[in-house]
Amino acid sequence: MREFTMKSRLRLTLAQIEITPWIEKNLEKILQCIERAQGKVILFPELALTGYQAFTPSINSQIIMALKEIQKKAGDKLILLGAPRIQGKNLYNAYYTITSEGYQIFAEKEILFPGLDDLSGFSKGGRRRLLFLDHSKWGIVICFELRSPEAIRSWLREGIDGLMVPAQWPESRIEHFKTLLQARAIESQIFVIGINGVGKIGDKRLGGCSSVIDPFGSEVLSLKDEEALGEINLDLNYPSLPYPLRTPLFKTPKLRSIDELLEIAEKRRKKGQIMVFTNGCFDLLHAGHVDYLQKARKLGDFLIVGLNSDLSVSKLKGIYRPINPQELRIEVLSALECVDYIILFDEETPENLIKALKPDILVKGADWKEEEIVGASLVKSYGGKVVRIEFSYDISTSKIIEKIRKI
């Protein structure tokens, strides 16, 4: 394992600014902040360049010109700033790193805030990377993503030292922002930097209260609810905590009955969560299966896999199938993080399961025409979606069996 020595201090400036829908006004303020900032790293809020607004394609050239203006002003500083990214017909809520040498994407917001990001035309982002600052590693979540512990845990696997949270968090829920910043620092034993805006989104006031939290959960820098530059020489060499950070693996049963799933689904849907359903035999689990199931899970908040029982598989594929009995297929599927629940069915199709569960999103492979997908018309009748997923691998259980036979 590679060891490195951290520099003792990281000079940061938190630029808590009022964000407006006018690029020219925001850009002027951003350039002023860069001029005044003492830090070598300057953090601005989410969408600091544009704010939330009704974006049009013509804004793309304005954004690019503004990013180049910031680049010219950067000098020896690193600027971190939120601005939209437009690619083709898609719009992404992005966060950039900008130096005198250029600018690039640090992250795109993946967990969109309903009623704001979607209404502004943003699509789910998929890009994010580590940021290395003086031998320390930093991850990022953008605003609403702070509410997802899973988003932070994914960064912990990278061995991050800190987390950056650019936001436009409303005043009405500012205590949530402050509490979550502290909680993420304590539970992960990392530094957390929250950089919020002030001003308004429509008629909603932003709450400010940007801060830096150390791994003990203490505020080492805090701002109020007005425009301000927060300056800090962040000491990265904090003393060891008196307790270890444990990341245990809990094995939970994923095979459920229909009654259990109906109860679970009801409670999860009350929290606004989206159910995804797919089905299959998953006899000899391979890379194509895993890729398919991961893509299905990313469409919502929990994935239910309808698994053909041994009886069902034999009806469909003959008496010599499945190769692996249902108990073993359940065990292997249960080991996949992307699979939340499994339910067996004896029929040749999962039609009865789909009728009972009423998934929000029904998923099948792109080799199926929509009119051939069992349950498709039902799901669409109540406003659900049918998604056909393209395969990334030219592989199947039948091909594996045929290859083995040739040995």
Short mmCIF file of C-alpha atoms in Angstrom, two decimals:
data_model
loop_
_atom_site.label_atom_id
_atom_site.label_comp_id
_atom_site.label_asym_id
_atom_site.label_seq_id
_atom_site.Cartn_x
_atom_site.Cartn_y
_atom_site.Cartn_z
CA MET A 1 0.00 0.00 0.00
CA ARG A 2 1.44 3.34 -1.05
CA GLU A 3 1.96 5.89 1.69
CA PHE A 4 2.27 9.61 1.21
CA THR A 5 2.93 12.61 3.41
CA MET A 6 0.28 15.30 3.39
CA LYS A 7 1.23 18.92 3.42
CA SER A 8 0.07 20.32 6.70
CA ARG A 9 -2.26 22.99 5.37
CA LEU A 10 -4.55 23.54 2.40
CA ARG A 11 -5.40 27.17 1.68
CA LEU A 12 -9.08 27.34 0.76
CA THR A 13 -11.57 30.10 0.01
CA LEU A 14 -15.31 29.46 0.18
CA ALA A 15 -17.03 31.97 -2.11
CA GLN A 16 -20.60 32.13 -0.81
CA ILE A 17 -22.20 34.40 -3.40
CA GLU A 18 -25.66 35.53 -4.41
CA ILE A 19 -26.61 33.62 -7.55
CA THR A 20 -28.80 35.26 -10.18
CA PRO A 21 -30.24 34.04 -13.53
CA TRP A 22 -27.90 36.45 -15.39
CA ILE A 23 -24.55 35.07 -16.49
CA GLU A 24 -22.92 38.49 -16.95
CA LYS A 25 -23.77 39.53 -13.39
CA ASN A 26 -22.64 36.22 -11.90
CA LEU A 27 -19.42 36.22 -13.94
CA GLU A 28 -18.52 39.73 -12.78
CA LYS A 29 -18.97 38.66 -9.16
CA ILE A 30 -16.99 35.43 -9.67
CA LEU A 31 -14.05 37.33 -11.18
CA GLN A 32 -14.11 39.79 -8.28
CA CYS A 33 -14.05 36.93 -5.78
CA ILE A 34 -11.08 35.31 -7.54
CA GLU A 35 -9.24 38.63 -7.35
CA ARG A 36 -9.94 39.04 -3.63
CA ALA A 37 -9.55 35.42 -2.52
CA GLN A 38 -6.49 34.47 -0.46
CA GLY A 39 -6.85 30.74 -0.99
CA LYS A 40 -5.09 28.69 -3.64
CA VAL A 41 -8.33 26.69 -4.06
CA ILE A 42 -11.56 28.66 -4.45
CA LEU A 43 -14.93 26.92 -4.19
CA PHE A 44 -18.14 28.37 -5.62
CA PRO A 45 -21.70 26.97 -5.22
CA GLU A 46 -23.72 24.75 -7.52
CA LEU A 47 -24.63 26.50 -10.81
CA ALA A 48 -22.83 29.62 -9.59
CA LEU A 49 -22.37 30.79 -13.19
CA THR A 50 -26.00 30.65 -14.30
CA GLY A 51 -28.33 29.85 -11.43
CA TYR A 52 -31.45 27.83 -12.18
CA GLN A 53 -33.36 29.16 -15.17
CA ALA A 54 -35.13 28.15 -18.38
CA PHE A 55 -32.05 27.15 -20.35
CA THR A 56 -31.94 27.52 -24.14
CA PRO A 57 -29.33 26.10 -26.56
CA SER A 58 -27.95 29.60 -27.17
CA ILE A 59 -26.66 29.75 -23.61
CA ASN A 60 -23.95 27.21 -24.40
CA SER A 61 -21.71 29.73 -26.15
CA GLN A 62 -22.14 32.16 -23.22
CA ILE A 63 -21.10 29.45 -20.75
CA ILE A 64 -18.00 28.54 -22.75
CA MET A 65 -16.98 32.19 -23.07
CA ALA A 66 -17.47 32.73 -19.34
CA LEU A 67 -15.42 29.64 -18.44
CA LYS A 68 -12.59 30.94 -20.65
CA GLU A 69 -12.77 34.33 -18.89
CA ILE A 70 -12.43 32.59 -15.52
CA GLN A 71 -9.53 30.54 -16.90
CA LYS A 72 -7.71 33.76 -17.86
CA LYS A 73 -8.20 35.10 -14.32
CA ALA A 74 -7.16 31.89 -12.52
CA GLY A 75 -3.41 32.56 -12.34
CA ASP A 76 -1.90 29.98 -9.98
CA LYS A 77 -5.27 29.22 -8.37
CA LEU A 78 -7.66 26.30 -8.77
CA ILE A 79 -11.28 27.38 -9.25
CA LEU A 80 -14.15 24.98 -8.50
CA LEU A 81 -17.44 26.18 -9.92
CA GLY A 82 -20.89 24.97 -10.93
CA ALA A 83 -22.23 25.55 -14.45
CA PRO A 84 -24.43 23.64 -16.92
CA ARG A 85 -22.86 21.40 -19.54
CA ILE A 86 -24.68 20.98 -22.83
CA GLN A 87 -23.98 17.96 -25.01
CA GLY A 88 -26.22 17.52 -28.02
CA LYS A 89 -29.78 17.70 -26.73
CA ASN A 90 -28.80 16.86 -23.15
CA LEU A 91 -28.22 19.35 -20.34
CA TYR A 92 -26.20 18.41 -17.24
CA ASN A 93 -25.81 20.11 -13.86
CA ALA A 94 -22.00 20.07 -13.79
CA TYR A 95 -19.18 21.18 -11.51
CA TYR A 96 -15.90 22.25 -13.08
CA THR A 97 -12.24 22.52 -12.14
CA ILE A 98 -10.65 25.58 -13.77
CA THR A 99 -6.98 26.52 -13.91
CA SER A 100 -4.94 28.80 -16.16
CA GLU A 101 -4.36 25.76 -18.37
CA GLY A 102 -8.03 25.00 -19.01
CA TYR A 103 -11.22 23.64 -17.52
CA GLN A 104 -12.74 20.20 -17.18
CA ILE A 105 -15.64 18.39 -15.56
CA PHE A 106 -15.19 17.38 -11.92
CA ALA A 107 -18.67 15.90 -11.61
CA GLU A 108 -22.20 15.89 -13.00
CA LYS A 109 -25.23 15.70 -10.75
CA GLU A 110 -26.73 12.22 -10.95
CA ILE A 111 -29.42 12.37 -8.25
CA LEU A 112 -31.67 15.14 -9.52
CA PHE A 113 -33.93 17.17 -7.24
CA PRO A 114 -37.53 16.60 -8.40
CA GLY A 115 -39.42 19.73 -9.29
CA LEU A 116 -36.23 21.74 -9.85
CA ASP A 117 -33.47 19.95 -11.77
CA ASP A 118 -35.94 18.12 -14.00
CA LEU A 119 -38.06 21.20 -14.67
CA SER A 120 -34.90 23.08 -15.65
CA GLY A 121 -34.25 20.40 -18.25
CA PHE A 122 -31.32 18.63 -16.58
CA SER A 123 -30.60 14.99 -17.38
CA LYS A 124 -28.98 12.51 -15.02
CA GLY A 125 -25.24 12.97 -15.10
CA GLY A 126 -22.76 10.13 -15.13
CA ARG A 127 -19.34 11.74 -14.89
CA ARG A 128 -17.34 12.25 -11.72
CA ARG A 129 -13.72 11.86 -10.73
CA LEU A 130 -11.37 12.22 -7.79
CA LEU A 131 -9.70 15.55 -7.16
CA PHE A 132 -6.14 15.49 -5.83
CA LEU A 133 -5.11 18.48 -3.71
CA ASP A 134 -1.65 18.51 -2.13
CA HIS A 135 -1.56 14.71 -1.88
CA SER A 136 -5.08 14.49 -0.47
CA LYS A 137 -8.05 12.92 -2.27
CA TRP A 138 -11.44 14.62 -2.53
CA GLY A 139 -14.79 13.35 -3.70
CA ILE A 140 -17.91 15.36 -4.49
CA VAL A 141 -21.67 15.23 -4.19
CA ILE A 142 -23.83 18.02 -5.56
CA CYS A 143 -26.57 19.46 -3.32
CA PHE A 144 -29.47 16.94 -3.15
CA GLU A 145 -26.99 14.05 -3.42
CA LEU A 146 -25.87 14.87 0.13
CA ARG A 147 -29.06 13.17 1.31
CA SER A 148 -27.88 9.81 -0.10
CA PRO A 149 -25.48 7.89 2.20
CA GLU A 150 -24.80 5.50 -0.69
CA ALA A 151 -23.34 8.34 -2.76
CA ILE A 152 -20.81 9.10 -0.02
CA ARG A 153 -19.99 5.44 0.66
CA SER A 154 -19.03 4.96 -2.98
CA TRP A 155 -16.31 7.59 -2.47
CA LEU A 156 -15.04 5.93 0.72
CA ARG A 157 -13.91 2.96 -1.37
CA GLU A 158 -11.49 5.38 -3.06
CA GLY A 159 -9.90 6.29 0.27
CA ILE A 160 -10.92 9.95 0.17
CA ASP A 161 -9.71 12.47 2.75
CA GLY A 162 -12.53 14.90 2.13
CA LEU A 163 -15.84 15.57 0.43
CA MET A 164 -16.97 18.74 -1.36
CA VAL A 165 -20.65 19.66 -1.44
CA PRO A 166 -21.55 22.56 -3.76
CA ALA A 167 -25.21 23.44 -3.29
CA GLN A 168 -28.17 25.75 -3.71
CA TRP A 169 -29.84 24.71 -0.46
CA PRO A 170 -33.00 26.57 0.60
CA GLU A 171 -33.25 28.55 3.82
CA SER A 172 -36.38 26.60 4.81
CA ARG A 173 -34.34 23.38 5.14
CA ILE A 174 -30.95 24.83 6.06
CA GLU A 175 -30.80 22.85 9.31
CA HIS A 176 -30.87 19.68 7.20
CA PHE A 177 -27.86 20.96 5.24
CA LYS A 178 -25.88 21.71 8.39
CA THR A 179 -26.81 18.43 10.05
CA LEU A 180 -26.03 16.29 7.01
CA LEU A 181 -22.63 17.94 6.48
CA GLN A 182 -21.72 17.13 10.06
CA ALA A 183 -23.14 13.62 9.90
CA ARG A 184 -21.22 12.76 6.72
CA ALA A 185 -17.97 13.98 8.31
CA ILE A 186 -18.48 12.00 11.53
CA GLU A 187 -19.71 8.75 9.98
CA SER A 188 -16.98 8.71 7.31
CA GLN A 189 -14.16 10.29 9.36
CA ILE A 190 -13.36 12.80 6.61
CA PHE A 191 -13.34 16.55 6.07
CA VAL A 192 -16.56 17.89 4.52
CA ILE A 193 -16.82 21.26 2.78
CA GLY A 194 -20.29 22.63 2.11
CA ILE A 195 -20.43 25.66 -0.20
CA ASN A 196 -23.95 27.06 -0.53
CA GLY A 197 -25.35 30.06 -2.31
CA VAL A 198 -27.45 32.99 -1.11
CA GLY A 199 -30.18 34.88 -2.94
CA LYS A 200 -33.25 33.20 -4.44
CA ILE A 201 -34.40 30.44 -6.75
CA GLY A 202 -37.74 31.84 -7.86
CA ASP A 203 -39.50 32.70 -4.61
CA LYS A 204 -37.35 30.40 -2.43
CA ARG A 205 -34.52 31.95 -0.45
CA LEU A 206 -31.18 30.16 -0.29
CA GLY A 207 -29.79 29.62 3.19
CA GLY A 208 -26.03 30.14 2.91
CA CYS A 209 -24.32 28.70 6.04
CA SER A 210 -21.36 27.31 4.09
CA SER A 211 -18.92 25.50 6.36
CA VAL A 212 -15.94 23.21 6.74
CA ILE A 213 -16.36 20.24 9.09
CA ASP A 214 -13.43 18.19 10.36
CA PRO A 215 -13.48 14.39 10.91
CA PHE A 216 -14.45 14.94 14.57
CA GLY A 217 -17.62 16.72 13.43
CA SER A 218 -16.42 20.16 14.53
CA GLU A 219 -16.99 23.30 12.45
CA VAL A 220 -13.60 24.80 11.63
CA LEU A 221 -15.15 27.44 9.37
CA SER A 222 -18.74 28.65 9.21
CA LEU A 223 -20.45 31.44 7.31
CA LYS A 224 -23.82 33.05 7.91
CA ASP A 225 -26.68 33.70 5.46
CA GLU A 226 -25.14 36.54 3.50
CA GLU A 227 -22.51 36.95 0.80
CA ALA A 228 -19.03 36.28 2.16
CA LEU A 229 -15.60 34.90 1.41
CA GLY A 230 -14.57 32.32 3.98
CA GLU A 231 -10.80 31.86 4.27
CA ILE A 232 -9.14 28.88 5.93
CA ASN A 233 -5.76 27.17 6.06
CA LEU A 234 -7.13 23.66 6.49
CA ASP A 235 -4.86 21.44 8.60
CA LEU A 236 -5.07 17.99 7.04
CA ASN A 237 -2.89 16.36 9.69
CA TYR A 238 -5.59 15.80 12.29
CA PRO A 239 -4.93 13.50 15.27
CA SER A 240 -6.11 9.89 15.16
CA LEU A 241 -9.70 9.33 16.23
CA PRO A 242 -10.18 7.22 19.37
CA TYR A 243 -12.32 4.65 17.51
CA PRO A 244 -11.96 2.71 14.25
CA LEU A 245 -14.05 3.21 11.12
CA ARG A 246 -15.80 -0.09 10.51
CA THR A 247 -17.37 -1.02 7.16
CA PRO A 248 -18.96 -4.42 7.84
CA LEU A 249 -20.63 -6.61 5.25
CA PHE A 250 -24.15 -7.58 6.24
CA LYS A 251 -25.70 -10.51 4.41
CA THR A 252 -29.42 -9.88 4.18
CA PRO A 253 -31.96 -12.28 2.68
CA LYS A 254 -33.14 -11.07 -0.73
CA LEU A 255 -35.63 -13.81 -1.57
CA ARG A 256 -39.07 -12.52 -0.61
CA SER A 257 -42.70 -13.55 -0.91
CA ILE A 258 -45.24 -11.48 -2.80
CA ASP A 259 -46.84 -10.33 0.47
CA GLU A 260 -43.47 -9.19 1.84
CA LEU A 261 -42.67 -7.31 -1.35
CA LEU A 262 -46.03 -5.57 -1.45
CA GLU A 263 -45.51 -4.30 2.11
CA ILE A 264 -41.93 -3.21 1.42
CA ALA A 265 -42.87 -1.52 -1.86
CA GLU A 266 -45.71 0.40 -0.22
CA LYS A 267 -43.40 1.83 2.44
CA ARG A 268 -40.62 2.69 -0.01
CA ARG A 269 -43.01 4.34 -2.45
CA LYS A 270 -44.38 6.54 0.34
CA LYS A 271 -40.85 7.99 0.43
CA GLY A 272 -40.98 8.72 -3.29
CA GLN A 273 -38.86 5.76 -4.35
CA ILE A 274 -39.08 4.15 -7.79
CA MET A 275 -39.49 0.39 -8.27
CA VAL A 276 -37.73 -1.33 -11.18
CA PHE A 277 -38.71 -4.87 -12.18
CA THR A 278 -37.11 -7.37 -14.51
CA ASN A 279 -37.14 -11.13 -14.83
CA GLY A 280 -35.08 -14.01 -16.14
CA CYS A 281 -33.61 -17.46 -15.50
CA PHE A 282 -30.06 -16.26 -14.74
CA ASP A 283 -28.86 -19.85 -14.94
CA LEU A 284 -25.12 -19.45 -15.51
CA LEU A 285 -24.61 -15.88 -14.33
CA HIS A 286 -22.22 -14.05 -16.66
CA ALA A 287 -20.92 -10.54 -17.42
CA GLY A 288 -23.88 -9.79 -19.68
CA HIS A 289 -26.30 -10.53 -16.84
CA VAL A 290 -24.36 -8.37 -14.38
CA ASP A 291 -24.12 -5.41 -16.78
CA TYR A 292 -27.84 -5.69 -17.59
CA LEU A 293 -28.88 -5.81 -13.92
CA GLN A 294 -26.64 -2.88 -13.00
CA LYS A 295 -28.16 -0.76 -15.76
CA ALA A 296 -31.66 -1.76 -14.65
CA ARG A 297 -30.96 -0.82 -11.02
CA LYS A 298 -29.66 2.62 -12.01
CA LEU A 299 -33.08 3.45 -13.47
CA GLY A 300 -34.72 3.63 -10.04
CA ASP A 301 -34.29 3.17 -6.30
CA PHE A 302 -34.80 -0.58 -5.87
CA LEU A 303 -34.70 -3.52 -8.25
CA ILE A 304 -36.93 -6.59 -7.95
CA VAL A 305 -35.82 -9.60 -9.98
CA GLY A 306 -38.53 -12.08 -10.89
CA LEU A 307 -36.61 -15.37 -11.05
CA ASN A 308 -37.95 -18.29 -13.06
CA SER A 309 -38.19 -21.27 -10.72
CA ASP A 310 -36.79 -24.67 -11.72
CA LEU A 311 -40.27 -25.68 -12.83
CA SER A 312 -40.62 -22.51 -14.94
CA VAL A 313 -37.20 -22.95 -16.57
CA SER A 314 -37.94 -26.57 -17.46
CA LYS A 315 -41.21 -25.54 -19.10
CA LEU A 316 -39.37 -22.98 -21.23
CA LYS A 317 -36.04 -24.66 -21.98
CA GLY A 318 -36.55 -28.39 -21.55
CA ILE A 319 -35.95 -31.04 -18.90
CA TYR A 320 -32.15 -30.58 -18.83
CA ARG A 321 -32.41 -26.99 -17.67
CA PRO A 322 -31.67 -25.21 -15.46
CA ILE A 323 -28.04 -26.15 -15.00
CA ASN A 324 -28.08 -24.59 -11.53
CA PRO A 325 -31.08 -25.21 -9.27
CA GLN A 326 -33.03 -22.22 -8.01
CA GLU A 327 -31.37 -22.29 -4.57
CA LEU A 328 -27.93 -21.72 -6.15
CA ARG A 329 -29.23 -19.14 -8.61
CA ILE A 330 -30.77 -17.22 -5.71
CA GLU A 331 -27.49 -17.36 -3.79
CA VAL A 332 -25.48 -15.95 -6.70
CA LEU A 333 -28.00 -13.21 -7.56
CA SER A 334 -28.18 -12.23 -3.88
CA ALA A 335 -24.46 -11.44 -3.92
CA LEU A 336 -25.02 -8.67 -6.49
CA GLU A 337 -25.28 -5.23 -4.90
CA CYS A 338 -27.54 -4.05 -7.72
CA VAL A 339 -30.23 -6.64 -6.87
CA ASP A 340 -32.43 -5.57 -3.97
CA TYR A 341 -35.07 -8.32 -3.92
CA ILE A 342 -35.75 -11.67 -5.61
CA ILE A 343 -39.09 -13.41 -6.07
CA LEU A 344 -39.65 -16.83 -7.63
CA PHE A 345 -42.44 -17.65 -10.07
CA ASP A 346 -43.50 -21.04 -11.47
CA GLU A 347 -45.41 -19.76 -14.52
CA GLU A 348 -43.79 -19.34 -17.91
CA THR A 349 -44.13 -15.54 -17.67
CA PRO A 350 -44.08 -13.03 -14.77
CA GLU A 351 -47.44 -11.54 -15.79
CA ASN A 352 -49.10 -12.20 -12.42
CA LEU A 353 -46.16 -10.68 -10.54
CA ILE A 354 -46.27 -7.56 -12.68
CA LYS A 355 -50.01 -7.21 -12.11
CA ALA A 356 -49.52 -7.49 -8.34
CA LEU A 357 -46.40 -5.34 -7.94
CA LYS A 358 -47.21 -2.65 -10.53
CA PRO A 359 -43.57 -1.61 -11.11
CA ASP A 360 -42.81 1.98 -12.05
CA ILE A 361 -40.27 0.77 -14.61
CA LEU A 362 -40.36 -2.58 -16.43
CA VAL A 363 -37.04 -3.64 -17.95
CA LYS A 364 -36.17 -6.18 -20.64
CA GLY A 365 -33.32 -6.61 -23.08
CA ALA A 366 -33.26 -4.69 -26.34
CA ASP A 367 -33.64 -7.99 -28.22
CA TRP A 368 -37.31 -7.88 -27.19
CA LYS A 369 -39.76 -5.73 -29.16
CA GLU A 370 -41.90 -3.70 -26.81
CA GLU A 371 -45.13 -5.30 -28.02
CA GLU A 372 -43.66 -8.71 -27.14
CA ILE A 373 -42.73 -7.79 -23.56
CA VAL A 374 -45.09 -9.37 -21.04
CA GLY A 375 -46.74 -6.66 -18.91
CA ALA A 376 -45.62 -3.74 -21.10
CA SER A 377 -49.09 -2.51 -21.98
CA LEU A 378 -50.23 -2.86 -18.35
CA VAL A 379 -47.30 -0.86 -16.97
CA LYS A 380 -47.81 1.90 -19.53
CA SER A 381 -51.56 2.00 -18.79
CA TYR A 382 -50.96 3.40 -15.29
CA GLY A 383 -48.15 5.77 -16.30
CA GLY A 384 -45.18 3.44 -15.83
CA LYS A 385 -42.26 3.11 -18.23
CA VAL A 386 -40.95 0.22 -20.30
CA VAL A 387 -37.19 0.32 -20.88
CA ARG A 388 -35.29 -1.92 -23.30
CA ILE A 389 -31.61 -2.22 -22.37
CA GLU A 390 -28.92 -2.71 -24.98
CA PHE A 391 -26.49 -5.57 -24.33
CA SER A 392 -22.81 -4.74 -23.89
CA TYR A 393 -21.58 -8.32 -24.21
CA ASP A 394 -22.18 -10.95 -26.90
CA ILE A 395 -22.67 -13.75 -24.42
CA SER A 396 -25.48 -15.99 -23.19
CA THR A 397 -25.98 -19.09 -21.06
CA SER A 398 -26.76 -21.12 -24.20
CA LYS A 399 -23.48 -19.99 -25.82
CA ILE A 400 -21.53 -20.94 -22.69
CA ILE A 401 -23.13 -24.40 -22.64
CA GLU A 402 -22.36 -24.92 -26.33
CA LYS A 403 -18.73 -23.90 -25.81
CA ILE A 404 -18.36 -26.34 -22.92
CA ARG A 405 -19.79 -29.15 -25.04
CA LYS A 406 -17.01 -28.61 -27.60
CA ILE A 407 -14.24 -29.11 -25.04
#
